[in-house]
XYZ file of C-alpha atoms in Angstrom:
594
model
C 16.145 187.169 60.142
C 16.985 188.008 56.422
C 13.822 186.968 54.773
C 12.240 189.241 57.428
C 15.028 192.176 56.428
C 14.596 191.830 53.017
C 10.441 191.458 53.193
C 10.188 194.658 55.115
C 12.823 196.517 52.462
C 10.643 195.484 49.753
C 7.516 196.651 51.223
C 9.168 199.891 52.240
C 10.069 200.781 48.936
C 6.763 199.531 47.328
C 5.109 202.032 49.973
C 7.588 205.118 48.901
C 7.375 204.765 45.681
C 3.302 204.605 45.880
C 3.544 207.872 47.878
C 5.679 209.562 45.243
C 3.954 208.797 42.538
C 0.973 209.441 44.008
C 2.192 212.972 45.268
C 3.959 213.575 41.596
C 0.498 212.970 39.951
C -1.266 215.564 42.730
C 1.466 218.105 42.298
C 1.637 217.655 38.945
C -2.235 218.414 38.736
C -2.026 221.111 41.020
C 1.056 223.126 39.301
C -0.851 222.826 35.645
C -4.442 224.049 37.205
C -2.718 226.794 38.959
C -0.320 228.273 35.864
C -3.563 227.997 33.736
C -5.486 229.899 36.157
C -2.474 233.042 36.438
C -2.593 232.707 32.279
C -6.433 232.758 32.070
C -6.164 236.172 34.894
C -3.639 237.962 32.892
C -4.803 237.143 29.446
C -7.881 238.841 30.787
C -6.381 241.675 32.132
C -4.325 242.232 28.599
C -7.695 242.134 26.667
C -9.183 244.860 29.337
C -6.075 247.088 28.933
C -6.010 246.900 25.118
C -9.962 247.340 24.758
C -9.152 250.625 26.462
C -6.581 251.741 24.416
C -6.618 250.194 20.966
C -7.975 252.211 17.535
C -11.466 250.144 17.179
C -12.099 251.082 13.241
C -15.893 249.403 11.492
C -15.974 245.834 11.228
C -17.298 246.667 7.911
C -15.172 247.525 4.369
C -12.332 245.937 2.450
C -9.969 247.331 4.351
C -11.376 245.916 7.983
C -9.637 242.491 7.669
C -6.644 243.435 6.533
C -6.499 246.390 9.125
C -6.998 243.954 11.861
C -5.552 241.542 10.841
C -2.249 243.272 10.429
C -2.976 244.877 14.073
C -3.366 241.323 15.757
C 0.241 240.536 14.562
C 1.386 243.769 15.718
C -0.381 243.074 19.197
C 0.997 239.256 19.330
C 4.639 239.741 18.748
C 3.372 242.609 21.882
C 2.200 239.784 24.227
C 4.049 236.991 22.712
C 0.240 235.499 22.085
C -1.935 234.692 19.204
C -4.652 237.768 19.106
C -7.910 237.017 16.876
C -10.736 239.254 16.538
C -14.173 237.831 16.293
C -16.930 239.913 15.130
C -21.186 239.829 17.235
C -21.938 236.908 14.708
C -18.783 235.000 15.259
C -16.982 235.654 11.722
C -13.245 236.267 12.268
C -11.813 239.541 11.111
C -8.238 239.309 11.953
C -5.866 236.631 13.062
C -2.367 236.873 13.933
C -1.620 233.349 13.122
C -3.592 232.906 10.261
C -6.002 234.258 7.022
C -9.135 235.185 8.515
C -10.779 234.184 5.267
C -9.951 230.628 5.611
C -11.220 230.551 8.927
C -14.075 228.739 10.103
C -16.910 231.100 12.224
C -16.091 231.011 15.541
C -19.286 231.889 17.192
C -19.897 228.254 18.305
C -16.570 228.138 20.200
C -16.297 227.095 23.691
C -14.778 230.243 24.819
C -17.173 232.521 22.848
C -20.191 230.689 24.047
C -19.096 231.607 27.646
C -18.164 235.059 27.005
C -21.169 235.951 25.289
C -23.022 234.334 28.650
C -21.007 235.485 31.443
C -18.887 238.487 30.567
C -15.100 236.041 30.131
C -14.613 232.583 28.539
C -11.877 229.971 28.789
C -11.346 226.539 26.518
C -8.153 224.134 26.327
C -8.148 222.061 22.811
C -5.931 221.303 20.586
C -5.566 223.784 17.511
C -5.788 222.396 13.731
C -3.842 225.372 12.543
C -1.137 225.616 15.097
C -1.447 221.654 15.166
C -0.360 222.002 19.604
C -2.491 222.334 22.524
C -4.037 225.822 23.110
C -5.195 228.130 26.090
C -8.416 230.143 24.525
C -9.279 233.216 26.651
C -12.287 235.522 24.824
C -13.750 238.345 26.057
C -16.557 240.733 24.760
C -15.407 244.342 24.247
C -17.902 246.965 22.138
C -15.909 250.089 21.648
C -17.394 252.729 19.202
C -18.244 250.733 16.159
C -16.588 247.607 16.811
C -18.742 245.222 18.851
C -18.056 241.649 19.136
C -14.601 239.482 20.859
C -11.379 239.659 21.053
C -9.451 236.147 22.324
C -6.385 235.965 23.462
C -4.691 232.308 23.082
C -1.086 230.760 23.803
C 0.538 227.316 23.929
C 0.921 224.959 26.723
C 3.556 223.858 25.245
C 6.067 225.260 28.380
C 3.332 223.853 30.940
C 3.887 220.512 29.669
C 7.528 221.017 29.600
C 7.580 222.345 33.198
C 5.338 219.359 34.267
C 7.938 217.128 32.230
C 11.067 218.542 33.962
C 9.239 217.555 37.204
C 8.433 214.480 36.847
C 12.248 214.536 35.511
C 13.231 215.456 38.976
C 10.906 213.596 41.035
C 12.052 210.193 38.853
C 15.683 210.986 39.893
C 14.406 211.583 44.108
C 12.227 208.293 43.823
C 15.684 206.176 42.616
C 17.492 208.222 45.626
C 14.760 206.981 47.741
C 14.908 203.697 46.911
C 18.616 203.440 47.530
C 18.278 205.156 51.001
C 14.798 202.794 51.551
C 16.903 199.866 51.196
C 19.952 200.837 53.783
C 16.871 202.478 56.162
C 14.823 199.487 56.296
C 17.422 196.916 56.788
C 18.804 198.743 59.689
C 15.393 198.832 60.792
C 14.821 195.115 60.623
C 18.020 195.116 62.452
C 16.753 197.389 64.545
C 14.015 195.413 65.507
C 15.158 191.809 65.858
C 18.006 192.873 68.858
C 15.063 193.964 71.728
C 12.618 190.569 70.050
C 16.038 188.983 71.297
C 16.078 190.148 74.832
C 12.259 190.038 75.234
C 12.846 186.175 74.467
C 15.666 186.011 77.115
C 13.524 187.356 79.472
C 10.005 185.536 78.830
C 12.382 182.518 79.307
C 14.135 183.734 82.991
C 10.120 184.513 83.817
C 9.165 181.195 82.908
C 11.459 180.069 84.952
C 9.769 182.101 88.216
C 12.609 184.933 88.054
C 10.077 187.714 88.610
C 12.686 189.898 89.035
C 13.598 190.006 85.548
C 12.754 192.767 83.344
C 12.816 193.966 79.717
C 15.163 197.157 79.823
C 13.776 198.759 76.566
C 12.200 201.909 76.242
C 10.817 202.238 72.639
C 6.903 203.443 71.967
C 6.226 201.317 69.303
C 4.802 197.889 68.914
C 8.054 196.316 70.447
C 8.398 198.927 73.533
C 4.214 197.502 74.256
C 5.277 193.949 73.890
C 8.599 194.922 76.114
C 5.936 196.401 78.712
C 3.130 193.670 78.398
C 6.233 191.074 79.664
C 7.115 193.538 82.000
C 3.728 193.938 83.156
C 3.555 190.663 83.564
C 6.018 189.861 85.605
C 4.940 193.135 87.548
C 0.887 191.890 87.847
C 2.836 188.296 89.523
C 4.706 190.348 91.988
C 1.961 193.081 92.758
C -0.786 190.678 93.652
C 0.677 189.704 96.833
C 0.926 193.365 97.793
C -2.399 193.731 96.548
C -3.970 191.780 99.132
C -1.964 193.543 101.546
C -3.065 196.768 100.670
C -6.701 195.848 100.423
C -6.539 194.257 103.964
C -4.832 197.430 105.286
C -7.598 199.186 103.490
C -10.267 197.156 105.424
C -8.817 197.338 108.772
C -8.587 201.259 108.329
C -12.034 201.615 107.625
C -12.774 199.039 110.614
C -10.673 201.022 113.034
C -11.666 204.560 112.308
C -15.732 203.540 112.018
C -17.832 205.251 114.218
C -20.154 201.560 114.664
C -19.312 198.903 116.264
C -18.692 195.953 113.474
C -18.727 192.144 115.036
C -18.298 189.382 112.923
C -19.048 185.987 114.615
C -18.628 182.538 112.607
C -21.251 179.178 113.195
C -19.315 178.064 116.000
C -19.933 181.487 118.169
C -16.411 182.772 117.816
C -15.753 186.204 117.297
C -13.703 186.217 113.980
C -13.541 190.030 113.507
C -14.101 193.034 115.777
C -13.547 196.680 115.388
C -11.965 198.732 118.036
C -16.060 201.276 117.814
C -17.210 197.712 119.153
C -14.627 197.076 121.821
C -15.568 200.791 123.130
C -18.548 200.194 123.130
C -18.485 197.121 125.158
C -15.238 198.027 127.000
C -12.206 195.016 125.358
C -9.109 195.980 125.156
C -7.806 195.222 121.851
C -7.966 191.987 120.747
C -8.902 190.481 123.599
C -12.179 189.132 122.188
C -10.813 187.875 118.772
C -11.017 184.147 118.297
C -12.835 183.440 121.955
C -16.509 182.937 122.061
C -19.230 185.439 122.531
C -20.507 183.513 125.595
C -16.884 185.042 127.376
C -18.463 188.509 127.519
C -20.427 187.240 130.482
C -21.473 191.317 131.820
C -23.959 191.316 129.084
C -25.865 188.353 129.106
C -28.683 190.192 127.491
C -26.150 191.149 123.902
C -24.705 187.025 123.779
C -28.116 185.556 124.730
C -28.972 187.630 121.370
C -26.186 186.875 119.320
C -26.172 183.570 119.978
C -29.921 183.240 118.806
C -29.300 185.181 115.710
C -26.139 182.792 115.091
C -29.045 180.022 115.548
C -31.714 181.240 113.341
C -29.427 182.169 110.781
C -32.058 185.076 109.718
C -31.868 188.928 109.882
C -31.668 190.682 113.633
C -32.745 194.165 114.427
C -32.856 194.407 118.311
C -31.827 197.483 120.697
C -30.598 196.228 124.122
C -29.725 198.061 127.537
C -26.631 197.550 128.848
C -24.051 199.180 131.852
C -20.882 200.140 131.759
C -21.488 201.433 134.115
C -23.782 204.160 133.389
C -26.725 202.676 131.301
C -26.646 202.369 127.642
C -28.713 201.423 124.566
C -27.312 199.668 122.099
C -29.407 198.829 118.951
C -28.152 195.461 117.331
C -28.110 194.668 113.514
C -27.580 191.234 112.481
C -27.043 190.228 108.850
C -26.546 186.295 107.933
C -23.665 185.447 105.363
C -24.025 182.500 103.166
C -21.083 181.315 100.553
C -21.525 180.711 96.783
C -22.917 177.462 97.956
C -25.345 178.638 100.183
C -23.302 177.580 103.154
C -23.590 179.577 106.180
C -20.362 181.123 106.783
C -21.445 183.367 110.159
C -23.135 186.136 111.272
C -22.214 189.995 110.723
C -23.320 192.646 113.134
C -23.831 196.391 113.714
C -23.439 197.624 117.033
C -24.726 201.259 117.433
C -24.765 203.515 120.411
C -28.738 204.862 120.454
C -28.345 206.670 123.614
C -28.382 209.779 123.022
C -30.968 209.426 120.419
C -33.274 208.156 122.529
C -32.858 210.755 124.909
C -33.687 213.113 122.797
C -36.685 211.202 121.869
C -37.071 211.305 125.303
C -37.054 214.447 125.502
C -39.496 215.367 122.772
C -42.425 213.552 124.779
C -41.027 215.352 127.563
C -41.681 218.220 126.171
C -44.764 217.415 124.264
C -46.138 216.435 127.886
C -44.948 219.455 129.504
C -46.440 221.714 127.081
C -49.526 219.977 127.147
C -49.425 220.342 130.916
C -48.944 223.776 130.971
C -51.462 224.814 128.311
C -54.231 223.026 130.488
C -53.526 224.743 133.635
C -54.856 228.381 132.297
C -56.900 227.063 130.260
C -59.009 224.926 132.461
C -58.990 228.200 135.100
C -59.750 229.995 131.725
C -62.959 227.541 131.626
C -63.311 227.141 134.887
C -64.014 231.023 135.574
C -66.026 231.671 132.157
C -68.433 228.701 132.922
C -69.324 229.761 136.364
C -69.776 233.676 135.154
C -72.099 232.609 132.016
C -73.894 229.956 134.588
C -75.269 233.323 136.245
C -73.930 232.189 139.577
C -72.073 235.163 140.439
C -74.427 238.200 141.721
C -72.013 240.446 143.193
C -69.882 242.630 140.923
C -66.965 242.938 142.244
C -66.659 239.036 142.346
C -67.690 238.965 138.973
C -64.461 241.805 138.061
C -62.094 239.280 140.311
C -63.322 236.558 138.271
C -62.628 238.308 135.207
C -59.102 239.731 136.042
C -58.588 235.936 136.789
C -59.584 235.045 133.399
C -57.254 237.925 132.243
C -54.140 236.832 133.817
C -54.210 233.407 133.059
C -54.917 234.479 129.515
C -51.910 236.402 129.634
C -49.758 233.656 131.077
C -51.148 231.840 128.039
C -50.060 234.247 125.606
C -46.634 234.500 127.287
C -46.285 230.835 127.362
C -47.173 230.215 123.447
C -44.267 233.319 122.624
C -42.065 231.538 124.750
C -42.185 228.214 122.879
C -42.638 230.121 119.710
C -39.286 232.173 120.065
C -37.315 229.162 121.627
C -38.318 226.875 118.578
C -37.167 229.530 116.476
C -34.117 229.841 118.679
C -33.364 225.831 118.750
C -34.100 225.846 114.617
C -31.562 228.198 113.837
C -34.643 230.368 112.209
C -33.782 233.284 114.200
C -31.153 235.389 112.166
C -28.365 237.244 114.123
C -27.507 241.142 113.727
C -24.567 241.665 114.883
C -23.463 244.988 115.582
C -21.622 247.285 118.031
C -23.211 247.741 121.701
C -23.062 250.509 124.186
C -22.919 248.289 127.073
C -23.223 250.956 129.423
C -25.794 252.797 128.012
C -27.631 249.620 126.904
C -27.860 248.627 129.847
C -29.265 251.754 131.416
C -32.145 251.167 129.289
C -32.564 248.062 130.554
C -32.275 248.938 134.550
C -34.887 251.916 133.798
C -37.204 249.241 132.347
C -36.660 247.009 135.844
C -36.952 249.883 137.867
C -41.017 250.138 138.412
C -40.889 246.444 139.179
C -37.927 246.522 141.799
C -39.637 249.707 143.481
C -42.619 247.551 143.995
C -41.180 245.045 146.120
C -38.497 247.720 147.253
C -35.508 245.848 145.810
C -32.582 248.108 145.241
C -31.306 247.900 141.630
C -27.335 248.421 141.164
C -25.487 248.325 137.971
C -21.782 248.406 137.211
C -20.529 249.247 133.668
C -17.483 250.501 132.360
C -18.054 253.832 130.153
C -15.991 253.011 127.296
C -16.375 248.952 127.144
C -18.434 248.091 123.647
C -19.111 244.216 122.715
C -20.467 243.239 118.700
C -23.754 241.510 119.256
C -27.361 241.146 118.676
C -28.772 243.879 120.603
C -32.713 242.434 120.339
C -31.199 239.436 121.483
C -29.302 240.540 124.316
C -31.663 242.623 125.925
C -33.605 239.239 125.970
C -30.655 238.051 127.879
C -30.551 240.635 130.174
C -33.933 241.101 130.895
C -34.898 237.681 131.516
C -31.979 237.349 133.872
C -32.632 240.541 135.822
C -36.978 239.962 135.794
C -35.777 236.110 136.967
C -33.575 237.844 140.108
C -36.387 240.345 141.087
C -39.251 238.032 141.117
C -37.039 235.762 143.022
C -35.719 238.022 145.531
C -37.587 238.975 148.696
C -39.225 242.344 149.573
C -36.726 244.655 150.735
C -33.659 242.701 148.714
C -30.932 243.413 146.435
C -30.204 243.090 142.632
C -26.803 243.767 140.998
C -25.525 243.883 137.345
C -22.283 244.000 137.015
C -19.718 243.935 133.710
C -16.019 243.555 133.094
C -13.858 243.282 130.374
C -11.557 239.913 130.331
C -8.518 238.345 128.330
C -8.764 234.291 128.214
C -4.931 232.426 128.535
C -5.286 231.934 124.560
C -5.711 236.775 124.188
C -9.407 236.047 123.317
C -11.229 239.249 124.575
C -14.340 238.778 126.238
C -17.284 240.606 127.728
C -18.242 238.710 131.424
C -21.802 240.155 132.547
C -22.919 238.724 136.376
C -26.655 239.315 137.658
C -26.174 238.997 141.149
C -29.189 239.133 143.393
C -30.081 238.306 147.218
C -33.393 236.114 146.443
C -34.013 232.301 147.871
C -31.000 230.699 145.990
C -31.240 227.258 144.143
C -30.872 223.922 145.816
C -27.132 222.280 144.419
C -29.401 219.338 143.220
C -31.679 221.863 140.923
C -28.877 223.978 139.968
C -27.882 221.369 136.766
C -30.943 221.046 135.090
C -32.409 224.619 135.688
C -31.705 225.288 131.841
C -34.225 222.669 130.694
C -37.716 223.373 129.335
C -40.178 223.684 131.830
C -37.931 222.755 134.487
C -39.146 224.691 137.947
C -37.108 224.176 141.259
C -40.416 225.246 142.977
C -43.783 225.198 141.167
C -46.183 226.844 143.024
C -43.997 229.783 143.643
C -43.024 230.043 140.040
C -46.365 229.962 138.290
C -47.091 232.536 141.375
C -44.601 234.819 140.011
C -45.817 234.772 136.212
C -42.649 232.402 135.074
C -43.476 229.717 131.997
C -40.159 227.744 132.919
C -38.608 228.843 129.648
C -36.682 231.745 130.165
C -33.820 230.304 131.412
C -33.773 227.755 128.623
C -34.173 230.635 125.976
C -31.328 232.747 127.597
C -29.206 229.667 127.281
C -30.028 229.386 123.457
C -29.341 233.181 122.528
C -26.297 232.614 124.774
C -24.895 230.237 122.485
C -25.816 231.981 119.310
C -23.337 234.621 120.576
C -21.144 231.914 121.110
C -20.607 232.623 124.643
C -21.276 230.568 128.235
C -23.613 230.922 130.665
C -23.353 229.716 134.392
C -24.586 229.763 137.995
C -23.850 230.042 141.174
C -26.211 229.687 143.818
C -26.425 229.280 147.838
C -29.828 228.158 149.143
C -31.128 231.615 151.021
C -28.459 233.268 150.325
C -28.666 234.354 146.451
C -27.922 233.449 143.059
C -25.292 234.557 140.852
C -25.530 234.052 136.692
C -22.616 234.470 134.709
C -22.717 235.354 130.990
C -18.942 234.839 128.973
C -20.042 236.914 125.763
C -17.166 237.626 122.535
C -16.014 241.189 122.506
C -16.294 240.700 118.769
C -18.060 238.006 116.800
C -16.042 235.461 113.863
């Protein structure tokens, strides 16, 4: 370990003392610039001030070079400087330092070239007559009859002393630093070798398959990464394990909280995998198909005679099959065949899917496609029918020819009823139809409503009754409700013989849970429902008697609509019927909407 100690002290102090002098040289730079710069600024500002206030006399006589000169010494011992004044063609007339006479011209100078040019001029050089380096500052001042420079100049003499005396001082903090380098560094190379010492103990209790073992040092340098790669190490060994068993809890969750049915079968037939969707589906308990063959589930020959020929094939399976559980059930099938890195077959993965309900509603499309279609042609073959026989000229008598025509009428009208039927409950089932909620009058509503049933009742003498509390208000769609309403009350007077009676009756009530709720019945005395019509009454197009409903004007989707709008007020709708007896609907309506 000492070679190492002593190799890292050396570089150390090779390092610091590269630094120093590096930073010695920049300060060193930096300190000169900058004291030049405040000498050049004030030497400036010294010319300025005496331009203003020194006796300018004419550059021209035998008395001008003596008078300035004798001035300029006056002026340096003033601003312990060397003043020289330079006249417009660059002939010195007076000098503090020396005889103007035996002076060269100056108007070639560095600092007079620039302060002819740019208003200020500044040179450094070394001066033959003060035989030391020399700060030259010259600016142009005209001033009644004087008109040429006057230069300001002092020695840098104290600059280079001050730069001296610094590197002075640094010198003595760079021998400090070398002293302190060399204790710092070998208790760093100390420093270092005790955790290389432990890391070794460990690697060699690792090596040994102690993953329990672990580097206890918690430095963020090169060593602490090295402490935490063995560490990691010996972490990576023991994690795997757990790993796996993470990942395989990971898979099973997925498997058991999948909505499809997931049945993994190997060559031999055996069910290797199943998902508790599948055993649902197919009614297992849990686990009770795992590792036995398909062939076992013997109640649905139909799914293993498929499986099995899928296993067989070894190719892709997409196949829906009905099976009973009891109630019937499709189930659409998805095989997919899995092959290893070496194309060996390893089984046969499938998807089990419950289609039921989709295909019901498919179902029900054509259903509804057919029933449409069915109802369209009725009036419109009368429609026809009628027109033909009137344009064929084979009606003579008028007021045949006016029945004919209030035929055509009506059924044109049931036509038009029946398209804004469909057209409204589309818009109804699509969520197209916006709702406006906002505070009803029930009893006053209402009242509206009865007054609008009341010429229809008095035709077939039905007595119309309603029952409202004053003050009771509910938040709803009032467009949509008199739909409600009115369907349900036109429904229980076409329905109800001559002579009969029709009742609407509402009352507040509080559910278990202190949900407030508006309960409206329509209570009427007609032919009742049969118990085996009263499910499906709310389907499209669905008539308990035919000929009496297209008798009475109905299209067979009123009931169906109500049910919609009764559900976009998030209510309930119900019924109660006696064959003969009468028919009772019951609408659970939200006092106030979410």
């Amino acid at each position: 370990m000492r070679p190492f100690r002593i190799r890292l002290t050396l570089i150390l102090m090779v390092m610091i003392g590269i630094s120093m002098a590096g930073a010695g040289l920049t300060m060193a730079r930096v300190f000169e610039k900058s004291h030049i710069s405040a000498l050049e600024e004030n030497m400036i500002r010294e010319i300025q001030l005496l331009s203003r206030t020194f006796d300018f006399r004419p550059t021209q006589g035998g008395d001008a070079m003596a008078y300035y000169t004798r001035e300029a010494r006056e002026l340096a011992a003033l601003t312990d400087s060397r003043v020289t004044f330079i006249s417009k063609n660059g002939t010195v007339i007076g000098d503090s330092e020396s005889d103007p006479r035996q002076m060269d011209n100056h108007g070639g100078r560095e600092e007079i070239v620039d302060a002819a040019r740019k208003g200020s001029g500044y040179a450094i050089r070394h001066s033959s007559t003060l035989k030391e380096d020399m700060l030259y500052v010259a600016v142009p001042v005209v001033a009644g009859d004087y008109d040429g420079f006057i230069r300001l100049s002092v020695s840098l003499a104290f600059v280079d002393q001050g730069v001296r005396k610094g590197w002075t001082l640094m010198a003595g903090g760079l021998a400090i630093l070398f002293v302190v380098a060399a204790v710092v560094s070998y208790r760093v190379a100390a420093g270092l070798t005790s955790p290389l010492e432990k890391i070794t103990r460990v690697a060699g209790r690792i090596s040994k398959l102690d993953y329990d073992a672990r580097v206890n040092i918690t430095r963020k340098d090169e060593i602490g990464e090295l402490a935490k790669a063995i560490n990691g190490m010996a972490d990576s060994l023991q994690n795997q394990l757990q790993t796996i068993r993470d990942n395989e809890n990971l898979l099973q969750s997925v498997l058991d909280n999948m909505t499809t049915g997931i049945l993994l079968v190997n060559p031999e037939g055996t069910v290797a995998l199943i998902n508790p969707a599948a055993e649902r589906m197919l009614h297992l308990k849990g686990g009770q198909l795992t590792g036995r063959s398909v062939t076992e589930m013997k109640q649905y020959y139909e799914l293993t005679r498929l499986i099995q020929d899928g296993i067989g094939q070894r190719d892709f399976i997409h196949e829906e099959r009905i099976v009973y559980q009891p109630e019937e059930t499709i189930l659409q099938l998805d095989g997919v065949p899995m092959f290893g890195e070496d194309d060996r077959f390893k089984g046969m993965l499938f998807l089990l899917q419950n289609i039921t309900a989709i295909r019901r509603l498919e179902n029900m499309r054509s259903e509804f496609v057919a029933n449409v279609s069915h109802e369209l042609k009725t009036p419109v073959a009368a429609v026809k029918g009628f027109a033909e026989t009137l344009l064929g000229g084979g009606v003579k008598d008028e007021e045949t020819a006016r029945s004919f025509l209030q035929i055509i009428y009506d059924e044109s009208e049931r036509l038009n009823r029946l398209i804004s039927d469909i057209l409204d409950l589309s818009k109804i089932e699509s969520r197209r139809s916006p709702m406006d909620y906002a505070p009803v009058h029930l009893a006053s509503f209402c009242g509206s409503i009865i007054d609008t049933m009341a010429t229809v009742a008095e035709k077939k003498r039905i007595a119309l009754h309603a029952d409202i509390p004053e003050e009771l208000f509910i938040e709803a769609d009032e467009d949509k409700l008199r739909q409600i309403l009115l369907n349900l009350l036109s429904n229980a007077v076409s329905y109800t013989q001559d002579g009969g009676k029709v009742e609407l009756k509402v009352r507040e009530l509080q559910d278990a849970d202190g949900t407030e709720k508006v309960v409206i019945k329509v209570t009427d005395t007609g032919i009742g429902i049969p118990k085996k019509d009263q499910p499906r009454i709310f389907e499209r197009f669905y008539r308990v008697d035919k000929a009496r409903s297209r008798s009475s004007g109905g299209t067979g989707l009123g009931l169906s609509i109500v049910k919609h709008l009764v559900e976009l007020h998030h209510g309930d709708i119900s019924v109660d019927s006696e064959l003969g007896i009468g028919t009772t609907f019951t609408v659970e309506l939200p006092m106030l909407q979410e």
